[in-house]
mmCIF file of C-alpha atoms and ligand atoms in Angstrom:
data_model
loop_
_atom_site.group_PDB
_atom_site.id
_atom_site.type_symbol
_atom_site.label_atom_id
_atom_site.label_comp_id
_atom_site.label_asym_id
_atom_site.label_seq_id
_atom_site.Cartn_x
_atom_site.Cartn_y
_atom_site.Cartn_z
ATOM 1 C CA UNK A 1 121.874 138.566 135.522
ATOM 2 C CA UNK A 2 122.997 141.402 137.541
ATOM 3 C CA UNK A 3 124.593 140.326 141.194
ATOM 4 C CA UNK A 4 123.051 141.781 143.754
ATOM 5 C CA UNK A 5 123.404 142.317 147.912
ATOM 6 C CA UNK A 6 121.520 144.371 150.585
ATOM 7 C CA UNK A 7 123.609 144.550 153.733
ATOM 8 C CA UNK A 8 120.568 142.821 155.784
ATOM 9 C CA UNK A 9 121.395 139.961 153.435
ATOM 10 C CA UNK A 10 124.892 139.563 154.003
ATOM 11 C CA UNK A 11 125.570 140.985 157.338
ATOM 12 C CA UNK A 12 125.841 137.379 158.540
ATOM 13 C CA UNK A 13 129.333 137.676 156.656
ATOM 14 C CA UNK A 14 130.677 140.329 158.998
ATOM 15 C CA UNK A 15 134.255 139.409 160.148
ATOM 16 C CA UNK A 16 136.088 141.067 162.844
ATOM 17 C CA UNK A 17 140.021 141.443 163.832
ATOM 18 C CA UNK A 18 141.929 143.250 165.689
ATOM 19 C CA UNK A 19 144.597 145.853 164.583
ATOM 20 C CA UNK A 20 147.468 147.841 165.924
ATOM 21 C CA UNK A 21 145.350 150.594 165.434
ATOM 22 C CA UNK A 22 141.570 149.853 166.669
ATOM 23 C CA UNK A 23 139.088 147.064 165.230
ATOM 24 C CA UNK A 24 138.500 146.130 161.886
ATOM 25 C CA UNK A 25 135.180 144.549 160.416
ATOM 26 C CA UNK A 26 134.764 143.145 156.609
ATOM 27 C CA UNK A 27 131.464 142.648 155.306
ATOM 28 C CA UNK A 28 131.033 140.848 151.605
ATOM 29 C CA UNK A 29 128.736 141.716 149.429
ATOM 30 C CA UNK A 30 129.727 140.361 146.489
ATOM 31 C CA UNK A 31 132.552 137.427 146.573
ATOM 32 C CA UNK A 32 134.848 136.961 143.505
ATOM 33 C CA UNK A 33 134.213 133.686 141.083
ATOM 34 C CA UNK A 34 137.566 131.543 142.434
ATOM 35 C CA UNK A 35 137.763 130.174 138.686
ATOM 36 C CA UNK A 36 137.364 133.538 136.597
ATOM 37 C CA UNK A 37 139.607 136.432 137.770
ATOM 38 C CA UNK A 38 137.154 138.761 135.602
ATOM 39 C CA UNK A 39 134.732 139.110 138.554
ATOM 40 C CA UNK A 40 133.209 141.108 140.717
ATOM 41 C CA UNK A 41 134.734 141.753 144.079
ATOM 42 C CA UNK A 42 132.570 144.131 146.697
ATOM 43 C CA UNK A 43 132.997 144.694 150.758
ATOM 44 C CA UNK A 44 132.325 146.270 153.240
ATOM 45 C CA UNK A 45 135.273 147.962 155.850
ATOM 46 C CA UNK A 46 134.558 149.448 158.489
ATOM 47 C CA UNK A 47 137.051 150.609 161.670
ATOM 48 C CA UNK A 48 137.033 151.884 164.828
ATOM 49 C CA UNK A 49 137.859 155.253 165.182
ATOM 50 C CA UNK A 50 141.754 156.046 164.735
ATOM 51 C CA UNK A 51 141.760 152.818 162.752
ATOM 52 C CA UNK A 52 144.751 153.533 159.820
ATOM 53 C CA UNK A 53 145.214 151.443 156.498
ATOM 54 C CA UNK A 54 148.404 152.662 155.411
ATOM 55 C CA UNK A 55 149.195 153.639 152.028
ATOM 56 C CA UNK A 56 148.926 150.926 149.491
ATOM 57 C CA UNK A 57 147.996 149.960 145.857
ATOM 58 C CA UNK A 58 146.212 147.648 144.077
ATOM 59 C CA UNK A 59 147.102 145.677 141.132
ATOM 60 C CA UNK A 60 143.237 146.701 140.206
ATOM 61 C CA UNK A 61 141.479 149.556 139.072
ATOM 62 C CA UNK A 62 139.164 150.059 142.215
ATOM 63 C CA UNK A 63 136.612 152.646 143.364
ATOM 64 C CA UNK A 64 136.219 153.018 147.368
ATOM 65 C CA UNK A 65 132.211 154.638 148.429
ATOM 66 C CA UNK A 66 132.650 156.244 152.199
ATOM 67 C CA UNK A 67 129.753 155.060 154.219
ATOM 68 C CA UNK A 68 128.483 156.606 157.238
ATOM 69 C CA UNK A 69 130.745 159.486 158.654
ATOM 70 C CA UNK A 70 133.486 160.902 157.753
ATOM 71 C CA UNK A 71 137.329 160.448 157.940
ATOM 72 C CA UNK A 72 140.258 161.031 156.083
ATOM 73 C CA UNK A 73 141.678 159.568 152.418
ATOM 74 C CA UNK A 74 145.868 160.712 152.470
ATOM 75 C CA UNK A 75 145.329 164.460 153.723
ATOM 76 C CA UNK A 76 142.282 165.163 152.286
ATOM 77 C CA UNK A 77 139.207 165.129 154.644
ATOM 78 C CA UNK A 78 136.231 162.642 153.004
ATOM 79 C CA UNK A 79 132.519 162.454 153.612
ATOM 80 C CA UNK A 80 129.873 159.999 153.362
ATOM 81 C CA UNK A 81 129.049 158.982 150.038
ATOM 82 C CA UNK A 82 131.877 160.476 148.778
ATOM 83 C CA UNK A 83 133.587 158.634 145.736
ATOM 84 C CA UNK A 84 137.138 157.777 145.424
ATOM 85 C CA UNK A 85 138.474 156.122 142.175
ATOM 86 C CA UNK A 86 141.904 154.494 141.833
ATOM 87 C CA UNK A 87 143.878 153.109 138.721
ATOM 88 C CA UNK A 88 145.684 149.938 139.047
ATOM 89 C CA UNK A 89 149.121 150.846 140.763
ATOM 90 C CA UNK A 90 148.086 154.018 142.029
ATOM 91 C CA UNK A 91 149.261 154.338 145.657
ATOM 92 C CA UNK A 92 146.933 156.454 147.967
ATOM 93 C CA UNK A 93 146.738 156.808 151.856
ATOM 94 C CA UNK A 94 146.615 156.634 154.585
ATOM 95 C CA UNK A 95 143.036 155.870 155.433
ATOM 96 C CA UNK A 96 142.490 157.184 158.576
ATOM 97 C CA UNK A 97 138.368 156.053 159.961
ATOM 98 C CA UNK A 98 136.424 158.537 161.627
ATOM 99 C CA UNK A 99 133.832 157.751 164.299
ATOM 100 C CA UNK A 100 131.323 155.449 162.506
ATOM 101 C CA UNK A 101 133.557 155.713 159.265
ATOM 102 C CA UNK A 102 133.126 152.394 156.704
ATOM 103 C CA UNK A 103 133.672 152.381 153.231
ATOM 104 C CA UNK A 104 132.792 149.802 150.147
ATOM 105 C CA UNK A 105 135.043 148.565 148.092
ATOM 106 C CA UNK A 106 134.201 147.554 144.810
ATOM 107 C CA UNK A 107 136.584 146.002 141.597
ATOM 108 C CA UNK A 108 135.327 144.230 138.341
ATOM 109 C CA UNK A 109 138.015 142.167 138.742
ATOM 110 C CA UNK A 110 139.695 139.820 141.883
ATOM 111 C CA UNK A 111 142.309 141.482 143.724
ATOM 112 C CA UNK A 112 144.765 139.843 145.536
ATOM 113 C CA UNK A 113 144.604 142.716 148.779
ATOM 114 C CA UNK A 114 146.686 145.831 149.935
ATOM 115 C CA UNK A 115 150.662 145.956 148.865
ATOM 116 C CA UNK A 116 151.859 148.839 151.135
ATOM 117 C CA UNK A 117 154.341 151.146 149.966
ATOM 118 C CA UNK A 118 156.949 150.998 152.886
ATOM 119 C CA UNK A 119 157.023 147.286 151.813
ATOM 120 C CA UNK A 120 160.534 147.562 149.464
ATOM 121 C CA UNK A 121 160.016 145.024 147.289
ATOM 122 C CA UNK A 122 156.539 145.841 146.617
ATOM 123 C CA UNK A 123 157.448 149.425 146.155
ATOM 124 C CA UNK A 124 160.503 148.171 143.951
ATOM 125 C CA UNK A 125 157.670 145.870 141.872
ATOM 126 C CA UNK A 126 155.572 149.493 141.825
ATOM 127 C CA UNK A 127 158.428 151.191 140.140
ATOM 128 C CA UNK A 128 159.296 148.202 137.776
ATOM 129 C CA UNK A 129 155.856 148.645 135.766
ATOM 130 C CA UNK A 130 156.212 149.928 132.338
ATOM 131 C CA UNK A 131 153.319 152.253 130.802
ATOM 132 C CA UNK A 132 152.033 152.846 134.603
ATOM 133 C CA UNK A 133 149.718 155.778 134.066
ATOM 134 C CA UNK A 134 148.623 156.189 138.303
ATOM 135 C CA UNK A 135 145.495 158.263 137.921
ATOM 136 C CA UNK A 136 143.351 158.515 141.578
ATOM 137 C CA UNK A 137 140.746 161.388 142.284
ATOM 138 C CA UNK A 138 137.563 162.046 145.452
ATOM 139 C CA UNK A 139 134.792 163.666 144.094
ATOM 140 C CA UNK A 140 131.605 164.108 146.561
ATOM 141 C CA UNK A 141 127.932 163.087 144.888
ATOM 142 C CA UNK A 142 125.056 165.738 143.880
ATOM 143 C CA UNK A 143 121.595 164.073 144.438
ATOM 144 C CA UNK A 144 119.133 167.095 143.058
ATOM 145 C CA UNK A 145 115.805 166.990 144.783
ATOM 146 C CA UNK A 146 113.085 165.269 142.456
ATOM 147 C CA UNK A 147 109.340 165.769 142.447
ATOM 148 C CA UNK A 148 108.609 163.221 139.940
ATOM 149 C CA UNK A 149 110.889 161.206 137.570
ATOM 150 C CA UNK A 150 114.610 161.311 138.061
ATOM 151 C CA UNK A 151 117.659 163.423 137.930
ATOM 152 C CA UNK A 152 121.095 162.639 137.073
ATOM 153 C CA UNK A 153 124.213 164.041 138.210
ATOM 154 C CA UNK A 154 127.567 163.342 136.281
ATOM 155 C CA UNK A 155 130.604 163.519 138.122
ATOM 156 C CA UNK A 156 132.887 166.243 136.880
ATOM 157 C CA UNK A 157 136.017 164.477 137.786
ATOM 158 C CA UNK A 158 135.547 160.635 137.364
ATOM 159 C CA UNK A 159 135.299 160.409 134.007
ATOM 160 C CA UNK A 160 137.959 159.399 130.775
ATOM 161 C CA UNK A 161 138.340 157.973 127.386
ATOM 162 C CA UNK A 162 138.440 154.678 128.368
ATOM 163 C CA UNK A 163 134.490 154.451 129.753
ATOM 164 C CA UNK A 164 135.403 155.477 132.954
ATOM 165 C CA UNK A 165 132.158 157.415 134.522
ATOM 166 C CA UNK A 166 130.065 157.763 137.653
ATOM 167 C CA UNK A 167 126.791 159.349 138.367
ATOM 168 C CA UNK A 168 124.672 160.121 141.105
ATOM 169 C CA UNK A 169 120.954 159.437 140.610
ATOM 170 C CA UNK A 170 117.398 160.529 142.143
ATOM 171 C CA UNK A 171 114.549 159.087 141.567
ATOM 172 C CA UNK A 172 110.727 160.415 143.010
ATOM 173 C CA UNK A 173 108.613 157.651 145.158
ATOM 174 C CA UNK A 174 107.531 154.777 142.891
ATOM 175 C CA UNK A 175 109.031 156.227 139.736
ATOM 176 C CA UNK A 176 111.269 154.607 137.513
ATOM 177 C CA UNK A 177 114.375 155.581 134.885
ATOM 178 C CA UNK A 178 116.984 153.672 132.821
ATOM 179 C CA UNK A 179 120.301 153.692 134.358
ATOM 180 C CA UNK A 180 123.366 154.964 132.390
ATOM 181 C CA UNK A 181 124.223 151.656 129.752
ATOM 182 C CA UNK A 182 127.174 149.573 130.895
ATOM 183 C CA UNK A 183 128.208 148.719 127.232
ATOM 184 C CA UNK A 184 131.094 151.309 126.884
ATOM 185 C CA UNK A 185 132.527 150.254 130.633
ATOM 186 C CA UNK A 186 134.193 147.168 132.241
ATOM 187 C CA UNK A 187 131.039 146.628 134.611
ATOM 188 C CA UNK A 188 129.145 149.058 136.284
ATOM 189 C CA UNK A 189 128.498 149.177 140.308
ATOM 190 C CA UNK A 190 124.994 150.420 141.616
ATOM 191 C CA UNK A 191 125.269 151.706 145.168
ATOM 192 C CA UNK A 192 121.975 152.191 147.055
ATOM 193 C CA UNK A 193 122.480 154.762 149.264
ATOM 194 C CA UNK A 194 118.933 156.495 150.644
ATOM 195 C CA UNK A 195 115.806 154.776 150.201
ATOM 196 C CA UNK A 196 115.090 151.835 148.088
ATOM 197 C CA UNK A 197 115.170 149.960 144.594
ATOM 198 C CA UNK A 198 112.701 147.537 143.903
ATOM 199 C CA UNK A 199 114.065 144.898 141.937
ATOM 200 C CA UNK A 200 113.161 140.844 141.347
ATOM 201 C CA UNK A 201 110.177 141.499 143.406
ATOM 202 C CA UNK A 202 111.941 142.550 146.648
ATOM 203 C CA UNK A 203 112.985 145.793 148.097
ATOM 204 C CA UNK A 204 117.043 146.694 148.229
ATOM 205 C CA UNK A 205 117.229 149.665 150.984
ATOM 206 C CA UNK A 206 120.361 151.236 151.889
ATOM 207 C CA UNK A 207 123.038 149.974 151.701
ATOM 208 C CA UNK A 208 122.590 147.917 148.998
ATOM 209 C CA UNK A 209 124.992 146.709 146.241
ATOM 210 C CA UNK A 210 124.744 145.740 142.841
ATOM 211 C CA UNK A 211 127.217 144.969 139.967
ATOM 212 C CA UNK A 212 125.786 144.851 136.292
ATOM 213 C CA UNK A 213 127.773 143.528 133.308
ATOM 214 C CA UNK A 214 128.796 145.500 130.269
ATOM 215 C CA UNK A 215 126.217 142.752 128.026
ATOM 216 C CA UNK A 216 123.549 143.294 130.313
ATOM 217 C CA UNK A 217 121.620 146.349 129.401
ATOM 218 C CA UNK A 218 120.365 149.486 130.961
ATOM 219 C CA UNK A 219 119.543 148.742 134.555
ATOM 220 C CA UNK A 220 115.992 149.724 135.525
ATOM 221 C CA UNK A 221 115.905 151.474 138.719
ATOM 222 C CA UNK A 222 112.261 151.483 140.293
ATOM 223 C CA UNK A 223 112.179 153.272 143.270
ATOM 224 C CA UNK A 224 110.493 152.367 146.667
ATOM 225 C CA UNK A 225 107.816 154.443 149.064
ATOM 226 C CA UNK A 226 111.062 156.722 149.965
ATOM 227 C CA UNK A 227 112.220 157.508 146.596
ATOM 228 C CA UNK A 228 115.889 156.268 146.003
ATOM 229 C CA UNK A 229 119.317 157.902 145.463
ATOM 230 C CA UNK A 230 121.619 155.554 143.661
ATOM 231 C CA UNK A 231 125.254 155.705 142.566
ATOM 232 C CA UNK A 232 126.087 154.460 139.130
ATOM 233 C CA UNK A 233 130.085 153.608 139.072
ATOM 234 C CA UNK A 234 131.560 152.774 135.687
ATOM 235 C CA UNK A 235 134.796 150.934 135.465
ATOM 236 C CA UNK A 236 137.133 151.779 132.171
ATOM 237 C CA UNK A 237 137.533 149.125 129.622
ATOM 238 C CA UNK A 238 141.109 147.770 130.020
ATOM 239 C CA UNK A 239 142.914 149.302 126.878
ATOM 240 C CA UNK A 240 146.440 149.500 126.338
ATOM 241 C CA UNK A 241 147.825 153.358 126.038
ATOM 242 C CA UNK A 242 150.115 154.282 123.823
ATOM 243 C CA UNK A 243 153.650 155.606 125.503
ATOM 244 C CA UNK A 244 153.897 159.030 126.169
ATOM 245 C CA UNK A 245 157.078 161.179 124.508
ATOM 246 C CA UNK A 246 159.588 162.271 126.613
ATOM 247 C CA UNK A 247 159.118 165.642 128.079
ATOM 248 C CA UNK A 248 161.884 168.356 128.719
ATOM 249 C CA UNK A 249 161.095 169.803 132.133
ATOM 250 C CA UNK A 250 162.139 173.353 132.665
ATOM 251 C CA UNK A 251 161.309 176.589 133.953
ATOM 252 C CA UNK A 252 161.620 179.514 136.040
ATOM 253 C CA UNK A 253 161.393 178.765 140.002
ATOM 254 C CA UNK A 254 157.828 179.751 140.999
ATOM 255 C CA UNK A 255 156.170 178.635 137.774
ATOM 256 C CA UNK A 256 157.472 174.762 138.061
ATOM 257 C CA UNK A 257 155.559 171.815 137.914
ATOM 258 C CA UNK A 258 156.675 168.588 140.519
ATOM 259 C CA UNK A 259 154.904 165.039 140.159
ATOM 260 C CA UNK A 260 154.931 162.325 142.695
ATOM 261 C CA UNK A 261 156.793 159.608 140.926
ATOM 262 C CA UNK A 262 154.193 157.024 142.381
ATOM 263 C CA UNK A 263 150.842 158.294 142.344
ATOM 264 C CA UNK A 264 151.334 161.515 139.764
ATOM 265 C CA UNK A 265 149.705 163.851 141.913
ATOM 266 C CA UNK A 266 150.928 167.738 140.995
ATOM 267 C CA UNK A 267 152.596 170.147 142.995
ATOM 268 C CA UNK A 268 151.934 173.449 141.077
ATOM 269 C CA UNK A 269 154.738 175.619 141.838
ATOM 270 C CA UNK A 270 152.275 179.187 140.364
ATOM 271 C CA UNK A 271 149.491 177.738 142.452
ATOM 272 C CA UNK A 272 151.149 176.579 145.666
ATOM 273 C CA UNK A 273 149.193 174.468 148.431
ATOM 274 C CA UNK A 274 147.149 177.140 150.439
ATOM 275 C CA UNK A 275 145.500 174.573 152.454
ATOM 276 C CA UNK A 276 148.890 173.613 153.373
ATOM 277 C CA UNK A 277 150.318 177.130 154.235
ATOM 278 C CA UNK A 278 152.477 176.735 151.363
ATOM 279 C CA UNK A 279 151.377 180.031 149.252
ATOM 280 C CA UNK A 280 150.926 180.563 145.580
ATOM 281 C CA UNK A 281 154.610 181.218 143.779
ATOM 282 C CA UNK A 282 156.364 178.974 146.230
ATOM 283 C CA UNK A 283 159.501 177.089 144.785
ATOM 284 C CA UNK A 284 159.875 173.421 145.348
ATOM 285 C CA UNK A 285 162.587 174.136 147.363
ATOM 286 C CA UNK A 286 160.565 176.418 149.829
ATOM 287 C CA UNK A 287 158.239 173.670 150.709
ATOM 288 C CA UNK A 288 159.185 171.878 153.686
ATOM 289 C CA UNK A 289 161.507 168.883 153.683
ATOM 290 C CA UNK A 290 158.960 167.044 155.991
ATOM 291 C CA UNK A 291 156.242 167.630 153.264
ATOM 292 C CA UNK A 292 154.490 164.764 151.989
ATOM 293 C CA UNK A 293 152.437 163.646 149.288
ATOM 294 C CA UNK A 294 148.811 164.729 149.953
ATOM 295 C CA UNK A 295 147.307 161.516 147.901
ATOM 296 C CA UNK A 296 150.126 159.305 149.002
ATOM 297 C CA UNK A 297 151.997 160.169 151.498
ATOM 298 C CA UNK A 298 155.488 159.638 149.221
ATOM 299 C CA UNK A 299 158.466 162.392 150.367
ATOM 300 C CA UNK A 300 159.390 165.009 148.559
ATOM 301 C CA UNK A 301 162.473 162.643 147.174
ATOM 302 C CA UNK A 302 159.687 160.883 145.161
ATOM 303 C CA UNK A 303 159.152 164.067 143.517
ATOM 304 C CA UNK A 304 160.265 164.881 140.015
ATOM 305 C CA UNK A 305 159.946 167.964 137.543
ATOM 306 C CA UNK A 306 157.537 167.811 135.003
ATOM 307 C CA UNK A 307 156.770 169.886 132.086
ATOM 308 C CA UNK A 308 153.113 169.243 132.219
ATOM 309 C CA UNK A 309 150.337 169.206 129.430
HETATM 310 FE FE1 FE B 401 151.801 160.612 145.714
#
């Protein structure tokens, strides 16, 4: 049977600490099984304003759903209900809370917590991996308007091979629709975000959580009074990828490509960073030595060329 949490059921849970930079709460949702690592893990973070995580990785793949306002994911400015996916050992931050700012975060499988990059030996056990393939993207939700029956929304961006897929989903007052199927992922996350599913004969308003495994079937979402808007989150199935050939990285300066070493984000010497101020054509060795990695905050020193595609 699906697991499943409204925030009025588990707000009972709500922890709170203090940290150099503000206070932190943690809300579970959904607690790990202690004897099968294979679980589901979900929670709730939440942070004064100014609060910074600092940039870490996971040793899971993880998605991260920004709750009330907004705040900021590495450099890039993020806004409620705004998805983030990360791969396993993909380094992103900081995570820098904005006035009201939570997010969830949700895994398929237990996770053993934040290993910060300015850590040396974790960034030493980072770079020791073999076959790391660091993959992280943001992509914001479309919920279309819906007189009756449902819409779906595909996100362009989360989305590979491997089953990995997310979807944003409307559904009218008191109608009803399949969900996407689970089968082709490594669990799928439902995320309640306006109005209500009715489900087991009780009412799951925002924010509600629920995590359905890939044997379980299409997930019926029957929507309350207020219609409901529902993210569908699908982790990728765990498959191992084949090694990539080495690449011979040339080029004239201006048309370059540069990859962080630790979370392969691309600096695109033809297309620049004009939200930056760096402009379109700029070499590598242009851009500022005090530049940092948008997604990870890495230095430019973690930078290699890359013949890309
Ligand atoms: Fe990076």
């Amino acid at each position: 049977m699906p697991q499943i949490a409204s925030f009025e059921d588990v707000k009972a849970r709500r922890t709170e600490r203090q940290v150099p930079t503000g206070t932190a709460w943690r809300t579970s949702f959904i607690d790990p099984d202690e004897h099968n690592p294979a679980s589901a893990q979900a929670f709730l973070v939440e942070g004064t304003a100014g609060r910074v995580i600092k940039p870490h990785f996971h040793d899971h793949d993880q998605y991260q759903v920004i709750v009330g306002s907004d705040g900021l994911m590495g450099k890039h400015r993020v806004t409620a209900n705004a998805v983030h996916f990360s791969r396993a050992h993909t380094p992103y931050g900081p995570i820098v809370f904005g006035e009201g700012m939570g997010f969830l975060t949700l895994r398929a499988h237990r996770d053993a917590g934040a290993q910060y990059i300015d850590d040396p030996e974790k960034r030493s056990k980072l770079e020791a991996i073999n076959n790391r393939h660091p993959f992280q993207v943001t992509e914001a939700p479309k919920f279309p308007a819906v007189a009756s029956g449902a819409a779906v929304h595909a996100f362009s961006e989360i989305n590979d091979e491997q089953g990995l897929a997310s979807y944003s989903i409307s559904v009218a007052p008191h109608a009803k629709a399949l969900a996407p199927d689970p089968a082709d992922s490594n669990g799928q996350y439902l995320i309640v975000v306006r109005g209500s599913l009715a489900y087991g004969g009780r009412e799951y308003k925002a924010l509600s959580v629920a995590f359905v495994q890939p044997q379980e079937g299409r997930f019926e979402l029957v929507a309350g009074a207020q219609g409901l808007d529902v993210l569908v989150l699908h982790f990728p199935r765990t498959v191992a990828q084949a090694a990539t050939a080495p690449q011979v990285a040339r080029g004239a300066p201006g048309t370059r490509v540069w990859q962080c070493m630790l979370c392969a984000f691309v600096y695109d010497e033809a297309k620049g960073l004009p939200d930056e101020g760096i402009a379109p054509g700029t070499p590598w060795e242009d851009v500022p030595e005090n530049w940092y990695c948008p997604d990870c905050s890495a230095g430019k020193s973690d930078f290699q060329m890359a013949l890309m595609g």
